[in-house]
CSV table of C-alpha atoms and ligand atoms in Angstrom, one decimal:
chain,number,residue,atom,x,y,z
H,28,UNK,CA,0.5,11.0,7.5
H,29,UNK,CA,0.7,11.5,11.4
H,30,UNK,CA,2.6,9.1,13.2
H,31,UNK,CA,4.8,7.6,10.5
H,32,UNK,CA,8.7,7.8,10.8
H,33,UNK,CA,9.2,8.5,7.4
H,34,UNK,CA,7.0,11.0,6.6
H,35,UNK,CA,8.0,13.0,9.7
H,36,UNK,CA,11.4,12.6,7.9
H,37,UNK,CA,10.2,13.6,5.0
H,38,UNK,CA,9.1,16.9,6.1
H,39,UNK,CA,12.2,17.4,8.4
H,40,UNK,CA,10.8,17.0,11.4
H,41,UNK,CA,13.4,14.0,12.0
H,42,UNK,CA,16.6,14.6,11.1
H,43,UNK,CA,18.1,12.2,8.4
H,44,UNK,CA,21.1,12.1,5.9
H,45,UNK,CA,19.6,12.8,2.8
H,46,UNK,CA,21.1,11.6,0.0
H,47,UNK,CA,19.1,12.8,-3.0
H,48,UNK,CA,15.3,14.6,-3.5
H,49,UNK,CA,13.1,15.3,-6.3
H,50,UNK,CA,9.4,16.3,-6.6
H,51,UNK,CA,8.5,12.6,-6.0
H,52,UNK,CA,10.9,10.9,-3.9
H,53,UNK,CA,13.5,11.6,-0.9
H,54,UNK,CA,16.5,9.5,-0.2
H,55,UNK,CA,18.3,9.3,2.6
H,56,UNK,CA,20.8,6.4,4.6
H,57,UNK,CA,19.6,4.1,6.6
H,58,UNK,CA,20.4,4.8,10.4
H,59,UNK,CA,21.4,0.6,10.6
H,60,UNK,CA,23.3,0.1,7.6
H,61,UNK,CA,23.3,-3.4,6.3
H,62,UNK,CA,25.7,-2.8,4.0
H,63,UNK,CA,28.7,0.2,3.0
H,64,UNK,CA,26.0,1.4,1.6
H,65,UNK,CA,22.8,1.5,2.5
H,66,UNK,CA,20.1,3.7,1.7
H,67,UNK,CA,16.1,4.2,1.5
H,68,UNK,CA,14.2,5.6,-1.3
H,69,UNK,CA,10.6,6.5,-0.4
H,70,UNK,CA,8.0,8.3,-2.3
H,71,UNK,CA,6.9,11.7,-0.9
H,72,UNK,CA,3.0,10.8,-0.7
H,73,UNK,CA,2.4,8.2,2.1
H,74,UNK,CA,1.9,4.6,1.0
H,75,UNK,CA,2.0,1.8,3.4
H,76,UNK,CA,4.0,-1.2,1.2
H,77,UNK,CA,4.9,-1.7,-3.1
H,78,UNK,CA,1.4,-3.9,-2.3
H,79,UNK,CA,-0.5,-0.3,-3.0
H,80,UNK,CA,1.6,1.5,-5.3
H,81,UNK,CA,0.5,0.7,-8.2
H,82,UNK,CA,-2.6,1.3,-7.0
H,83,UNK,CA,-2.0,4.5,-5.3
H,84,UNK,CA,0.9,6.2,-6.6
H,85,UNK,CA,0.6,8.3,-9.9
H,86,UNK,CA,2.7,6.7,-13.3
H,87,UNK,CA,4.9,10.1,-12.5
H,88,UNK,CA,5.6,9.1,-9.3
H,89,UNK,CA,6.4,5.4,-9.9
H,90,UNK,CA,8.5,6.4,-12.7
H,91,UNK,CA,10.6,9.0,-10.7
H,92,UNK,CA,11.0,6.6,-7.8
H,93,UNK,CA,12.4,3.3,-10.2
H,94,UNK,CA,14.5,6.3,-11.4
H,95,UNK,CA,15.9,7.6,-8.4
H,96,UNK,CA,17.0,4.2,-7.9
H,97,UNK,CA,19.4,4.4,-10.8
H,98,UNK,CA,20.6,7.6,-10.2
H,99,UNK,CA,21.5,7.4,-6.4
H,100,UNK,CA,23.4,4.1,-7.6
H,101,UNK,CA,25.5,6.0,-10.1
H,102,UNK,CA,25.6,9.2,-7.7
H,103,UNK,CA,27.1,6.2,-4.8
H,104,UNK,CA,30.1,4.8,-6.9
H,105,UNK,CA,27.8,1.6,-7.1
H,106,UNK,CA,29.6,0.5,-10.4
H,107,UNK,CA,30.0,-3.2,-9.8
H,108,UNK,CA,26.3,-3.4,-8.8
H,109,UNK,CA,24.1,-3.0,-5.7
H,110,UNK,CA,20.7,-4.9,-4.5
H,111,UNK,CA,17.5,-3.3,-4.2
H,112,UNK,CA,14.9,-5.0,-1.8
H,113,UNK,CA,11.4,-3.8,-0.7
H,114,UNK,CA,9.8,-5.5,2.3
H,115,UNK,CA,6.6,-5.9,2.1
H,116,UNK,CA,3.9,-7.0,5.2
H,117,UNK,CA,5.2,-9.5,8.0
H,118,UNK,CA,6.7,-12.4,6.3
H,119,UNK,CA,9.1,-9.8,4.9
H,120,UNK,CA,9.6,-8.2,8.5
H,121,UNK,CA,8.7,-4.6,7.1
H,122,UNK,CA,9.0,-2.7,10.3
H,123,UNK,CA,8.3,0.9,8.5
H,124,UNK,CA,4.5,1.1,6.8
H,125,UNK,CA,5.5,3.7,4.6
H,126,UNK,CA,7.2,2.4,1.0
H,127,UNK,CA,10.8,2.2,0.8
H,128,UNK,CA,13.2,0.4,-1.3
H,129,UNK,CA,16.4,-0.4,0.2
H,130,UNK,CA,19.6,0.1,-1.9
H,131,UNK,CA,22.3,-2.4,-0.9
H,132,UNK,CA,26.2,-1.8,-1.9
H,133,UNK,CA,29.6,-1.7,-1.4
H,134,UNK,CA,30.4,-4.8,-1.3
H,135,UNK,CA,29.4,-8.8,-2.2
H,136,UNK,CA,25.7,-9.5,-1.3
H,137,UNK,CA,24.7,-12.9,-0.4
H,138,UNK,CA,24.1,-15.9,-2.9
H,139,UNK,CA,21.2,-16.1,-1.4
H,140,UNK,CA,18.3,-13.8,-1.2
H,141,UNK,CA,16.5,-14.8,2.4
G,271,LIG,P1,12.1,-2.4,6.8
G,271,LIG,O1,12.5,-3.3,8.0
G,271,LIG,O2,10.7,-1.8,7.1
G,271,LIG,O3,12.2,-3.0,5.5
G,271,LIG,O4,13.1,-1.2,6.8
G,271,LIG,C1,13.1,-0.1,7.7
G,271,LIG,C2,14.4,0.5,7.7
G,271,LIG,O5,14.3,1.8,8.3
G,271,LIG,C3,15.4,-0.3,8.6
G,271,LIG,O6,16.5,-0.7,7.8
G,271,LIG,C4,15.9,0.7,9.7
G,271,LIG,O7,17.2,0.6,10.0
G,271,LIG,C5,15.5,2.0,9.1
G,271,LIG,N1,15.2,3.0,10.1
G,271,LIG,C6,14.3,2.9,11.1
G,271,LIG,N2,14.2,4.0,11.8
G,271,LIG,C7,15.0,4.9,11.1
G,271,LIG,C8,15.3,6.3,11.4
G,271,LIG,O8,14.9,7.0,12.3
G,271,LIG,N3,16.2,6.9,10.5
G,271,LIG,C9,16.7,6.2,9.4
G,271,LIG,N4,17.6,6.9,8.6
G,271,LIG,N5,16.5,4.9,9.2
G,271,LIG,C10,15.6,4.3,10.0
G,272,LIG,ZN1,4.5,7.9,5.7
């Protein structure tokens, strides 16, 4: 879509650190990391927010980016566990309208979650 950070990304047009690709998704770190390690795992095809996914997104798709999200965790070292948020609309302060899931690790996350 024109106009969105992340699929400019996508396509290159940005630069990013990419971190793992498949037909489906593209990984890459997060230029404000939150964490040790912090990365974003979007879907190729532009979707505003997880609200529309399931909606929008093929079962292929949904299933390659939930899986992604394991393997960038093993490929990361993230053996004593990591967090994996999705903000979603304004309450959640999502500041990009194209899907991503944040994957949080490296060290202790909070007790609590917001
Ligand atoms: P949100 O606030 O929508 O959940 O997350 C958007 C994330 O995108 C933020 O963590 C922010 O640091 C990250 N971000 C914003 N612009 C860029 C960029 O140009 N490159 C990269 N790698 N990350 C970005
Ligand atoms: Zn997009």
């Amino acid at each position: 879509m024109d106009n969105c950070l992340f699929c400019k990304i996508i396509k290159g047009d940005i630069p990013s650190t990419k971190v793992y690709e498949d037909e489906f998704c593209f990984a890459f770190r997060d230029i404000n990391p939150q964490a040790p390690t912090h990365i974003l795992v979007v879907p190729r095809e532009h979707v505003a927010s997880i609200a529309e996914a399931g909606e929008k997104l093929s079962p292929e798709a949904l299933h390659a980016l939930i899986s992604a999200i394991g393997k960038i965790a093993a490929q990361e070292g993230l053996n004593n566990g990591f967090r994996v948020v999705s903000n979603c609309g304004p309450d959640a302060c999502q500041s990009v309208l194209h899907l991503h899931f944040h994957i949080l690790g490296g060290r202790q996350m909070a007790d609590q979650m917001a």
